[in-house]
PDB file of C-alpha atoms in Angstrom:
ATOM      1  CA  MET E   2       0.000   0.000   0.000  1.00 94.00           C
ATOM      2  CA  VAL E   3       1.477   3.297  -1.123  1.00 98.00           C
ATOM      3  CA  LYS E   4       0.845   6.106   1.355  1.00 98.00           C
ATOM      4  CA  VAL E   5       0.785   9.656  -0.035  1.00 98.00           C
ATOM      5  CA  MET E   6       1.080  12.762   2.125  1.00 97.00           C
ATOM      6  CA  ALA E   7       0.032  16.262   1.074  1.00 96.00           C
ATOM      7  CA  THR E   8       0.289  19.439   3.115  1.00 94.00           C
ATOM      8  CA  GLY E   9      -1.345  22.842   2.933  1.00 93.00           C
ATOM      9  CA  THR E  10      -3.544  25.429   4.602  1.00 93.00           C
ATOM     10  CA  PHE E  11      -6.885  24.440   3.038  1.00 94.00           C
ATOM     11  CA  ASP E  12      -8.684  27.569   4.201  1.00 91.00           C
ATOM     12  CA  ILE E  13     -12.002  28.061   2.326  1.00 89.00           C
ATOM     13  CA  LEU E  14     -12.163  24.934   0.185  1.00 92.00           C
ATOM     14  CA  HIS E  15     -12.023  25.417  -3.582  1.00 91.00           C
ATOM     15  CA  LEU E  16     -11.543  23.357  -6.733  1.00 91.00           C
ATOM     16  CA  GLY E  17      -7.786  24.025  -6.761  1.00 90.00           C
ATOM     17  CA  HIS E  18      -7.558  22.130  -3.438  1.00 93.00           C
ATOM     18  CA  ILE E  19      -9.669  19.272  -4.799  1.00 94.00           C
ATOM     19  CA  TYR E  20      -7.523  19.001  -7.912  1.00 93.00           C
ATOM     20  CA  PHE E  21      -4.306  18.995  -5.856  1.00 94.00           C
ATOM     21  CA  LEU E  22      -5.595  16.319  -3.472  1.00 96.00           C
ATOM     22  CA  LYS E  23      -6.944  14.099  -6.264  1.00 97.00           C
ATOM     23  CA  GLU E  24      -3.690  14.307  -8.202  1.00 96.00           C
ATOM     24  CA  ALA E  25      -1.795  13.508  -4.993  1.00 97.00           C
ATOM     25  CA  LYS E  26      -3.991  10.482  -4.280  1.00 97.00           C
ATOM     26  CA  LYS E  27      -3.423   9.145  -7.818  1.00 97.00           C
ATOM     27  CA  LEU E  28       0.232   8.658  -6.832  1.00 97.00           C
ATOM     28  CA  GLY E  29      -0.735   5.952  -4.333  1.00 98.00           C
ATOM     29  CA  ASP E  30      -3.576   4.209  -2.530  1.00 98.00           C
ATOM     30  CA  ASN E  31      -4.109   6.283   0.549  1.00 97.00           C
ATOM     31  CA  LEU E  32      -3.975  10.055   1.157  1.00 98.00           C
ATOM     32  CA  THR E  33      -3.011  11.710   4.440  1.00 98.00           C
ATOM     33  CA  VAL E  34      -3.341  15.493   4.625  1.00 98.00           C
ATOM     34  CA  VAL E  35      -1.291  17.610   7.017  1.00 96.00           C
ATOM     35  CA  LEU E  36      -2.620  21.083   7.723  1.00 96.00           C
ATOM     36  CA  ALA E  37      -0.392  24.045   8.498  1.00 93.00           C
ATOM     37  CA  THR E  38      -1.016  25.403  11.997  1.00 94.00           C
ATOM     38  CA  ASP E  39      -2.605  28.849  12.300  1.00 94.00           C
ATOM     39  CA  SER E  40       0.695  30.363  13.405  1.00 92.00           C
ATOM     40  CA  THR E  41       2.493  28.923  10.366  1.00 90.00           C
ATOM     41  CA  VAL E  42      -0.240  30.304   8.085  1.00 90.00           C
ATOM     42  CA  ARG E  43       0.166  33.721   9.723  1.00 90.00           C
ATOM     43  CA  LYS E  44       3.918  33.622   9.155  1.00 87.00           C
ATOM     44  CA  LEU E  45       3.763  32.440   5.522  1.00 82.00           C
ATOM     45  CA  LYS E  46       0.559  33.938   4.135  1.00 76.00           C
ATOM     46  CA  HIS E  47      -2.088  35.822   6.097  1.00 80.00           C
ATOM     47  CA  GLU E  48      -4.459  35.500   9.011  1.00 84.00           C
ATOM     48  CA  PRO E  49      -6.450  32.315   8.351  1.00 90.00           C
ATOM     49  CA  VAL E  50     -10.211  32.776   7.913  1.00 90.00           C
ATOM     50  CA  ASN E  51     -10.926  29.370   9.438  1.00 92.00           C
ATOM     51  CA  PRO E  52      -8.876  28.332  12.486  1.00 93.00           C
ATOM     52  CA  GLU E  53      -6.972  25.042  12.304  1.00 96.00           C
ATOM     53  CA  GLU E  54      -9.506  22.888  14.146  1.00 95.00           C
ATOM     54  CA  ILE E  55     -12.234  23.947  11.691  1.00 94.00           C
ATOM     55  CA  ARG E  56      -9.951  23.478   8.696  1.00 96.00           C
ATOM     56  CA  LEU E  57      -9.198  19.983  10.005  1.00 97.00           C
ATOM     57  CA  LYS E  58     -12.853  19.054  10.462  1.00 96.00           C
ATOM     58  CA  LEU E  59     -13.710  20.301   6.966  1.00 96.00           C
ATOM     59  CA  ILE E  60     -10.865  18.575   5.121  1.00 98.00           C
ATOM     60  CA  LYS E  61     -11.810  15.265   6.756  1.00 98.00           C
ATOM     61  CA  GLU E  62     -15.214  15.528   5.076  1.00 98.00           C
ATOM     62  CA  LEU E  63     -13.740  15.242   1.565  1.00 98.00           C
ATOM     63  CA  LYS E  64     -14.098  11.881  -0.206  1.00 98.00           C
ATOM     64  CA  VAL E  65     -10.501  12.063  -1.432  1.00 98.00           C
ATOM     65  CA  VAL E  66      -9.032  12.411   2.084  1.00 98.00           C
ATOM     66  CA  ASP E  67      -8.324   9.254   4.108  1.00 98.00           C
ATOM     67  CA  LYS E  68      -6.655  10.844   7.131  1.00 98.00           C
ATOM     68  CA  ALA E  69      -5.876  14.378   8.225  1.00 98.00           C
ATOM     69  CA  TYR E  70      -3.799  15.966  10.983  1.00 97.00           C
ATOM     70  CA  ILE E  71      -2.582  19.385  12.049  1.00 96.00           C
ATOM     71  CA  GLY E  72       1.199  19.683  11.650  1.00 94.00           C
ATOM     72  CA  HIS E  73       3.650  20.411  14.443  1.00 91.00           C
ATOM     73  CA  GLU E  74       4.674  23.944  15.168  1.00 85.00           C
ATOM     74  CA  ASP E  75       8.380  24.082  14.541  1.00 78.00           C
ATOM     75  CA  ASP E  76       9.763  20.983  12.860  1.00 82.00           C
ATOM     76  CA  MET E  77       7.750  20.001   9.771  1.00 83.00           C
ATOM     77  CA  TYR E  78       9.605  16.679   9.615  1.00 91.00           C
ATOM     78  CA  GLU E  79       8.273  15.496  12.962  1.00 92.00           C
ATOM     79  CA  ILE E  80       4.879  14.665  11.469  1.00 93.00           C
ATOM     80  CA  VAL E  81       6.519  13.071   8.416  1.00 94.00           C
ATOM     81  CA  GLN E  82       8.306  10.717  10.791  1.00 93.00           C
ATOM     82  CA  GLU E  83       4.984   9.869  12.433  1.00 94.00           C
ATOM     83  CA  ILE E  84       3.003   9.381   9.200  1.00 95.00           C
ATOM     84  CA  LYS E  85       5.809   7.577   7.333  1.00 95.00           C
ATOM     85  CA  PRO E  86       4.547   8.382   3.812  1.00 97.00           C
ATOM     86  CA  ASP E  87       5.966   6.685   0.714  1.00 97.00           C
ATOM     87  CA  ILE E  88       5.361   9.841  -1.306  1.00 97.00           C
ATOM     88  CA  ILE E  89       5.167  13.517  -0.367  1.00 96.00           C
ATOM     89  CA  ALA E  90       3.127  15.406  -2.977  1.00 95.00           C
ATOM     90  CA  LEU E  91       3.822  19.123  -3.427  1.00 92.00           C
ATOM     91  CA  GLY E  92       1.305  21.504  -4.977  1.00 87.00           C
ATOM     92  CA  PHE E  93       2.402  23.426  -8.054  1.00 84.00           C
ATOM     93  CA  ASP E  94       2.669  26.709  -6.118  1.00 79.00           C
ATOM     94  CA  GLN E  95       3.918  25.459  -2.749  1.00 82.00           C
ATOM     95  CA  ILE E  96       7.075  27.267  -1.788  1.00 80.00           C
ATOM     96  CA  PHE E  97       9.064  24.219  -0.659  1.00 81.00           C
ATOM     97  CA  ASP E  98      12.224  23.342  -2.523  1.00 86.00           C
ATOM     98  CA  GLU E  99      12.210  19.641  -3.527  1.00 88.00           C
ATOM     99  CA  LYS E 100      15.994  19.241  -3.259  1.00 89.00           C
ATOM    100  CA  ASN E 101      16.035  20.761   0.196  1.00 91.00           C
ATOM    101  CA  ILE E 102      13.209  18.507   1.418  1.00 92.00           C
ATOM    102  CA  GLU E 103      14.957  15.436   0.013  1.00 92.00           C
ATOM    103  CA  LYS E 104      18.159  16.423   1.816  1.00 92.00           C
ATOM    104  CA  GLU E 105      16.325  16.906   5.111  1.00 92.00           C
ATOM    105  CA  LEU E 106      14.494  13.581   4.690  1.00 93.00           C
ATOM    106  CA  LYS E 107      17.762  11.779   4.025  1.00 93.00           C
ATOM    107  CA  LYS E 108      19.314  13.362   7.135  1.00 92.00           C
ATOM    108  CA  ARG E 109      16.466  11.866   9.173  1.00 92.00           C
ATOM    109  CA  ASN E 110      16.596   8.517   7.363  1.00 91.00           C
ATOM    110  CA  ILE E 111      13.042   8.950   5.977  1.00 92.00           C
ATOM    111  CA  LYS E 112      12.595   7.140   2.663  1.00 91.00           C
ATOM    112  CA  ALA E 113       9.783   9.232   1.131  1.00 95.00           C
ATOM    113  CA  LYS E 114       9.857  10.317  -2.511  1.00 95.00           C
ATOM    114  CA  VAL E 115       9.038  13.981  -3.196  1.00 95.00           C
ATOM    115  CA  ILE E 116       6.824  14.680  -6.229  1.00 94.00           C
ATOM    116  CA  ARG E 117       5.844  18.119  -7.509  1.00 93.00           C
ATOM    117  CA  LEU E 118       2.342  18.189  -9.044  1.00 91.00           C
ATOM    118  CA  SER E 119       1.161  20.332 -11.938  1.00 84.00           C
ATOM    119  CA  GLU E 120      -1.332  23.175 -11.900  1.00 80.00           C
ATOM    120  CA  LEU E 121      -5.054  22.810 -12.682  1.00 75.00           C
ATOM    121  CA  LYS E 122      -5.386  24.156 -16.224  1.00 75.00           C
ATOM    122  CA  GLY E 123      -8.499  25.774 -17.626  1.00 69.00           C
ATOM    123  CA  GLY E 124     -10.182  26.116 -14.236  1.00 67.00           C
ATOM    124  CA  SER E 125     -12.279  29.096 -13.239  1.00 65.00           C
ATOM    125  CA  ASP E 126     -10.687  32.251 -11.876  1.00 66.00           C
ATOM    126  CA  LEU E 127     -11.841  31.233  -8.389  1.00 67.00           C
ATOM    127  CA  GLU E 128      -9.267  28.518  -7.702  1.00 70.00           C
ATOM    128  CA  GLY E 129      -7.352  29.969  -4.798  1.00 75.00           C
ATOM    129  CA  THR E 130      -8.391  31.117  -1.353  1.00 76.00           C
ATOM    130  CA  ARG E 131      -6.898  34.548  -1.967  1.00 77.00           C
ATOM    131  CA  LYS E 132      -8.888  34.862  -5.206  1.00 81.00           C
ATOM    132  CA  ILE E 133     -12.099  34.061  -3.355  1.00 80.00           C
ATOM    133  CA  ILE E 134     -11.221  36.637  -0.689  1.00 81.00           C
ATOM    134  CA  ALA E 135     -10.435  39.181  -3.434  1.00 82.00           C
ATOM    135  CA  LYS E 136     -13.825  38.537  -5.056  1.00 81.00           C
ATOM    136  CA  ILE E 137     -15.632  39.076  -1.748  1.00 80.00           C
ATOM    137  CA  ILE E 138     -13.750  42.309  -1.056  1.00 81.00           C
ATOM    138  CA  SER E 139     -14.267  43.664  -4.549  1.00 80.00           C
ATOM    139  CA  ALA E 140     -18.029  42.963  -4.332  1.00 79.00           C
ATOM    140  CA  TYR E 141     -18.031  44.792  -0.987  1.00 77.00           C
ATOM    141  CA  GLU E 142     -16.085  47.781  -2.395  1.00 79.00           C
ATOM    142  CA  PHE E 143     -18.484  47.920  -5.359  1.00 76.00           C
ATOM    143  CA  GLN E 144     -21.480  47.945  -3.048  1.00 77.00           C
ATOM    144  CA  LYS E 145     -19.980  50.696  -0.869  1.00 76.00           C
ATOM    145  CA  ASN E 146     -19.240  52.818  -3.928  1.00 78.00           C
ATOM    146  CA  MET E 147     -22.785  52.357  -5.227  1.00 77.00           C
ATOM    147  CA  GLU E 148     -24.128  53.432  -1.841  1.00 78.00           C
ATOM    148  CA  LYS E 149     -21.947  56.556  -2.015  1.00 77.00           C
ATOM    149  CA  ILE E 150     -23.317  57.386  -5.471  1.00 77.00           C
ATOM    150  CA  GLU E 151     -26.945  56.363  -5.010  1.00 76.00           C
ATOM    151  CA  GLY E 152     -27.424  56.677  -1.255  1.00 70.00           C
ATOM    152  CA  LYS E 153     -28.365  53.705   0.919  1.00 57.00           C
TER     153      LYS E 153
ATOM    154  CA  MET U   4     -33.663   2.163   0.665  1.00 94.00           C
ATOM    155  CA  VAL U   5     -34.728   5.514   2.082  1.00 98.00           C
ATOM    156  CA  LYS U   6     -33.738   8.418  -0.155  1.00 98.00           C
ATOM    157  CA  VAL U   7     -33.249  11.786   1.544  1.00 98.00           C
ATOM    158  CA  MET U   8     -33.124  15.077  -0.339  1.00 97.00           C
ATOM    159  CA  ALA U   9     -31.634  18.323   0.992  1.00 97.00           C
ATOM    160  CA  THR U  10     -31.481  21.658  -0.781  1.00 94.00           C
ATOM    161  CA  GLY U  11     -29.413  24.788  -0.312  1.00 93.00           C
ATOM    162  CA  THR U  12     -26.884  27.208  -1.789  1.00 93.00           C
ATOM    163  CA  PHE U  13     -23.718  25.667  -0.306  1.00 93.00           C
ATOM    164  CA  ASP U  14     -21.533  28.638  -1.223  1.00 91.00           C
ATOM    165  CA  ILE U  15     -18.174  28.532   0.663  1.00 89.00           C
ATOM    166  CA  LEU U  16     -18.425  25.235   2.532  1.00 92.00           C
ATOM    167  CA  HIS U  17     -18.523  25.417   6.329  1.00 91.00           C
ATOM    168  CA  LEU U  18     -19.295  23.170   9.294  1.00 91.00           C
ATOM    169  CA  GLY U  19     -22.925  24.318   9.398  1.00 90.00           C
ATOM    170  CA  HIS U  20     -23.377  22.759   5.943  1.00 93.00           C
ATOM    171  CA  ILE U  21     -21.665  19.547   7.044  1.00 94.00           C
ATOM    172  CA  TYR U  22     -23.835  19.283  10.138  1.00 93.00           C
ATOM    173  CA  PHE U  23     -27.015  19.869   8.113  1.00 94.00           C
ATOM    174  CA  LEU U  24     -26.073  17.265   5.489  1.00 96.00           C
ATOM    175  CA  LYS U  25     -25.022  14.663   8.072  1.00 97.00           C
ATOM    176  CA  GLU U  26     -28.221  15.126  10.056  1.00 96.00           C
ATOM    177  CA  ALA U  27     -30.199  14.849   6.801  1.00 97.00           C
ATOM    178  CA  LYS U  28     -28.411  11.643   5.810  1.00 98.00           C
ATOM    179  CA  LYS U  29     -29.160  10.091   9.213  1.00 97.00           C
ATOM    180  CA  LEU U  30     -32.851  10.173   8.229  1.00 97.00           C
ATOM    181  CA  GLY U  31     -32.224   7.575   5.506  1.00 98.00           C
ATOM    182  CA  ASP U  32     -29.627   5.639   3.523  1.00 98.00           C
ATOM    183  CA  ASN U  33     -28.811   7.895   0.642  1.00 97.00           C
ATOM    184  CA  LEU U  34     -28.455  11.679   0.357  1.00 98.00           C
ATOM    185  CA  THR U  35     -29.195  13.709  -2.764  1.00 98.00           C
ATOM    186  CA  VAL U  36     -28.377  17.420  -2.626  1.00 98.00           C
ATOM    187  CA  VAL U  37     -30.122  19.978  -4.823  1.00 96.00           C
ATOM    188  CA  LEU U  38     -28.355  23.309  -5.240  1.00 96.00           C
ATOM    189  CA  ALA U  39     -30.191  26.569  -5.751  1.00 93.00           C
ATOM    190  CA  THR U  40     -29.367  28.122  -9.128  1.00 94.00           C
ATOM    191  CA  ASP U  41     -27.345  31.344  -9.144  1.00 94.00           C
ATOM    192  CA  SER U  42     -30.410  33.369 -10.104  1.00 92.00           C
ATOM    193  CA  THR U  43     -32.402  31.915  -7.193  1.00 90.00           C
ATOM    194  CA  VAL U  44     -29.522  32.750  -4.820  1.00 90.00           C
ATOM    195  CA  ARG U  45     -29.471  36.315  -6.161  1.00 90.00           C
ATOM    196  CA  LYS U  46     -33.219  36.645  -5.580  1.00 87.00           C
ATOM    197  CA  LEU U  47     -33.229  35.164  -2.059  1.00 82.00           C
ATOM    198  CA  LYS U  48     -29.848  36.093  -0.565  1.00 76.00           C
ATOM    199  CA  HIS U  49     -26.965  37.783  -2.377  1.00 80.00           C
ATOM    200  CA  GLU U  50     -24.655  37.397  -5.347  1.00 84.00           C
ATOM    201  CA  PRO U  51     -23.110  33.940  -4.948  1.00 90.00           C
ATOM    202  CA  VAL U  52     -19.317  33.893  -4.497  1.00 90.00           C
ATOM    203  CA  ASN U  53     -19.033  30.559  -6.294  1.00 92.00           C
ATOM    204  CA  PRO U  54     -21.190  30.050  -9.402  1.00 93.00           C
ATOM    205  CA  GLU U  55     -23.517  27.036  -9.505  1.00 96.00           C
ATOM    206  CA  GLU U  56     -21.260  24.727 -11.544  1.00 95.00           C
ATOM    207  CA  ILE U  57     -18.423  25.232  -9.021  1.00 94.00           C
ATOM    208  CA  ARG U  58     -20.775  24.810  -6.040  1.00 96.00           C
ATOM    209  CA  LEU U  59     -21.966  21.559  -7.660  1.00 97.00           C
ATOM    210  CA  LYS U  60     -18.441  20.205  -8.207  1.00 96.00           C
ATOM    211  CA  LEU U  61     -17.453  21.033  -4.614  1.00 96.00           C
ATOM    212  CA  ILE U  62     -20.507  19.539  -2.910  1.00 98.00           C
ATOM    213  CA  LYS U  63     -19.994  16.282  -4.829  1.00 98.00           C
ATOM    214  CA  GLU U  64     -16.582  15.967  -3.140  1.00 98.00           C
ATOM    215  CA  LEU U  65     -18.107  15.576   0.332  1.00 98.00           C
ATOM    216  CA  LYS U  66     -18.202  12.070   1.807  1.00 98.00           C
ATOM    217  CA  VAL U  67     -21.745  12.599   3.067  1.00 98.00           C
ATOM    218  CA  VAL U  68     -23.143  13.438  -0.398  1.00 98.00           C
ATOM    219  CA  ASP U  69     -24.232  10.592  -2.673  1.00 98.00           C
ATOM    220  CA  LYS U  70     -25.666  12.615  -5.539  1.00 98.00           C
ATOM    221  CA  ALA U  71     -25.978  16.303  -6.335  1.00 98.00           C
ATOM    222  CA  TYR U  72     -27.815  18.372  -8.928  1.00 97.00           C
ATOM    223  CA  ILE U  73     -28.581  21.994  -9.698  1.00 96.00           C
ATOM    224  CA  GLY U  74     -32.287  22.727  -9.235  1.00 94.00           C
ATOM    225  CA  HIS U  75     -34.631  23.996 -11.926  1.00 91.00           C
ATOM    226  CA  GLU U  76     -35.202  27.685 -12.350  1.00 85.00           C
ATOM    227  CA  ASP U  77     -38.865  28.251 -11.667  1.00 78.00           C
ATOM    228  CA  ASP U  78     -40.631  25.224 -10.252  1.00 82.00           C
ATOM    229  CA  MET U  79     -38.773  23.730  -7.278  1.00 83.00           C
ATOM    230  CA  TYR U  80     -41.050  20.687  -7.387  1.00 91.00           C
ATOM    231  CA  GLU U  81     -39.871  19.630 -10.838  1.00 92.00           C
ATOM    232  CA  ILE U  82     -36.619  18.245  -9.448  1.00 93.00           C
ATOM    233  CA  VAL U  83     -38.452  16.628  -6.531  1.00 94.00           C
ATOM    234  CA  GLN U  84     -40.517  14.723  -9.082  1.00 93.00           C
ATOM    235  CA  GLU U  85     -37.338  13.605 -10.826  1.00 94.00           C
ATOM    236  CA  ILE U  86     -35.451  12.590  -7.663  1.00 95.00           C
ATOM    237  CA  LYS U  87     -38.467  11.000  -5.929  1.00 95.00           C
ATOM    238  CA  PRO U  88     -37.122  11.340  -2.372  1.00 97.00           C
ATOM    239  CA  ASP U  89     -38.750   9.582   0.580  1.00 97.00           C
ATOM    240  CA  ILE U  90     -37.761  12.463   2.853  1.00 97.00           C
ATOM    241  CA  ILE U  91     -37.109  16.157   2.233  1.00 96.00           C
ATOM    242  CA  ALA U  92     -34.834  17.545   4.967  1.00 95.00           C
ATOM    243  CA  LEU U  93     -35.040  21.256   5.748  1.00 92.00           C
ATOM    244  CA  GLY U  94     -32.235  23.161   7.467  1.00 87.00           C
ATOM    245  CA  PHE U  95     -33.092  24.958  10.709  1.00 84.00           C
ATOM    246  CA  ASP U  96     -32.891  28.380   9.036  1.00 79.00           C
ATOM    247  CA  GLN U  97     -34.303  27.592   5.611  1.00 82.00           C
ATOM    248  CA  ILE U  98     -37.201  29.854   4.827  1.00 80.00           C
ATOM    249  CA  PHE U  99     -39.566  27.190   3.477  1.00 81.00           C
ATOM    250  CA  ASP U 100     -42.822  26.559   5.265  1.00 86.00           C
ATOM    251  CA  GLU U 101     -43.296  22.828   5.964  1.00 88.00           C
ATOM    252  CA  LYS U 102     -47.087  22.940   5.697  1.00 90.00           C
ATOM    253  CA  ASN U 103     -46.925  24.743   2.382  1.00 91.00           C
ATOM    254  CA  ILE U 104     -44.428  22.254   0.953  1.00 92.00           C
ATOM    255  CA  GLU U 105     -46.553  19.332   2.103  1.00 92.00           C
ATOM    256  CA  LYS U 106     -49.590  20.888   0.413  1.00 92.00           C
ATOM    257  CA  GLU U 107     -47.697  21.397  -2.832  1.00 92.00           C
ATOM    258  CA  LEU U 108     -46.319  17.844  -2.715  1.00 93.00           C
ATOM    259  CA  LYS U 109     -49.795  16.423  -2.206  1.00 93.00           C
ATOM    260  CA  LYS U 110     -51.101  18.453  -5.145  1.00 92.00           C
ATOM    261  CA  ARG U 111     -48.458  16.782  -7.326  1.00 92.00           C
ATOM    262  CA  ASN U 112     -49.030  13.349  -5.809  1.00 91.00           C
ATOM    263  CA  ILE U 113     -45.464  13.178  -4.406  1.00 92.00           C
ATOM    264  CA  LYS U 114     -45.269  11.053  -1.259  1.00 92.00           C
ATOM    265  CA  ALA U 115     -42.227  12.630   0.411  1.00 95.00           C
ATOM    266  CA  LYS U 116     -42.152  13.403   4.136  1.00 95.00           C
ATOM    267  CA  VAL U 117     -40.883  16.872   5.121  1.00 95.00           C
ATOM    268  CA  ILE U 118     -38.603  17.005   8.188  1.00 94.00           C
ATOM    269  CA  ARG U 119     -37.180  20.183   9.743  1.00 93.00           C
ATOM    270  CA  LEU U 120     -33.707  19.678  11.261  1.00 91.00           C
ATOM    271  CA  SER U 121     -32.256  21.387  14.299  1.00 84.00           C
ATOM    272  CA  GLU U 122     -29.420  23.877  14.496  1.00 80.00           C
ATOM    273  CA  LEU U 123     -25.785  22.975  15.188  1.00 75.00           C
ATOM    274  CA  LYS U 124     -25.277  23.939  18.844  1.00 75.00           C
ATOM    275  CA  GLY U 125     -22.010  25.039  20.346  1.00 69.00           C
ATOM    276  CA  GLY U 126     -20.301  25.458  16.995  1.00 67.00           C
ATOM    277  CA  SER U 127     -17.845  28.219  16.235  1.00 65.00           C
ATOM    278  CA  ASP U 128     -19.020  31.645  15.140  1.00 66.00           C
ATOM    279  CA  LEU U 129     -17.961  30.805  11.578  1.00 67.00           C
ATOM    280  CA  GLU U 130     -20.858  28.518  10.709  1.00 70.00           C
ATOM    281  CA  GLY U 131     -22.554  30.419   7.943  1.00 75.00           C
ATOM    282  CA  THR U 132     -21.360  31.704   4.584  1.00 76.00           C
ATOM    283  CA  ARG U 133     -22.399  35.239   5.499  1.00 77.00           C
ATOM    284  CA  LYS U 134     -20.396  35.039   8.734  1.00 81.00           C
ATOM    285  CA  ILE U 135     -17.302  33.968   6.794  1.00 80.00           C
ATOM    286  CA  ILE U 136     -17.834  36.851   4.353  1.00 81.00           C
ATOM    287  CA  ALA U 137     -18.277  39.241   7.300  1.00 82.00           C
ATOM    288  CA  LYS U 138     -15.004  38.026   8.859  1.00 81.00           C
ATOM    289  CA  ILE U 139     -13.133  38.588   5.585  1.00 81.00           C
ATOM    290  CA  ILE U 140     -14.577  42.077   5.173  1.00 81.00           C
ATOM    291  CA  SER U 141     -13.872  43.080   8.750  1.00 80.00           C
ATOM    292  CA  ALA U 142     -10.234  41.910   8.448  1.00 79.00           C
ATOM    293  CA  TYR U 143     -10.004  43.973   5.264  1.00 77.00           C
ATOM    294  CA  GLU U 144     -11.516  47.062   6.930  1.00 79.00           C
ATOM    295  CA  PHE U 145      -9.136  46.659   9.873  1.00 76.00           C
ATOM    296  CA  GLN U 146      -6.150  46.472   7.529  1.00 77.00           C
ATOM    297  CA  LYS U 147      -7.272  49.553   5.591  1.00 77.00           C
ATOM    298  CA  ASN U 148      -7.728  51.528   8.811  1.00 78.00           C
ATOM    299  CA  MET U 149      -4.276  50.486  10.041  1.00 77.00           C
ATOM    300  CA  GLU U 150      -2.810  51.646   6.740  1.00 78.00           C
ATOM    301  CA  LYS U 151      -4.555  55.017   7.164  1.00 77.00           C
ATOM    302  CA  ILE U 152      -3.081  55.377  10.656  1.00 77.00           C
ATOM    303  CA  GLU U 153       0.376  53.915  10.056  1.00 76.00           C
ATOM    304  CA  GLY U 154       0.884  54.425   6.312  1.00 70.00           C
ATOM    305  CA  LYS U 155       1.401  51.532   3.900  1.00 57.00           C
TER     306      LYS U 155
END
């Protein structure tokens, strides 16, 4: 049984997430998802909309997901050692460097293969949590401007 | 086999949706979800963030969902006649009137039972698409105000 691991924030689920997770699962038989903690998300991206325990509950509801955990705070390899995946799948836009991960895995005697996945092509312009947030804010700005022009 | 049907917008998935769908499924063996069309959402609530074809693809990815369709534009009973559910589950805050639905079903000779579900208690304050949108907008307003005070 080939165990695949995929990591990410998974805040406000969208089709880009689904595509990433399905492509990851195709690499093996079983998909374990590791979620970035809220403090990691704050450091790397922005304040999460959904806190980690909600993100965890939601991701577990997806058909494609077999198991899901929240990662450890400081050492991202700790959870890799616990999960023992055969393959670590990286999303097309995830900032990790494959070579660096492979070096760190080797150092810890973890025998996982690292595979970078491709981007979802021809999707809608809503694949991406930040794009969804941008759409919400632009609708809000539009509404506020209309109120300024037309009155409430 | 008892077929349950649940309807809704399901725009930006959250734990309130999951709770509703799981409670609905408990009423039978098989859960079919019918999504409101974008134009119905516009009439009843607000501009949807995710258009209907994306909402449909996402809801189909949930473990709890067996089948999902987009509803018809004008007559909500058309799709009920096609799906032939044994039970129609209503969310705690859905605006339909049970008695009225039962009357309309009888008129069309559809033998589905209508069951109103309870609210998720003790959840977070993020259960609700509008609450998620409000959180995003308030974070945006906060950031804009900080920029006004501190400069970009």
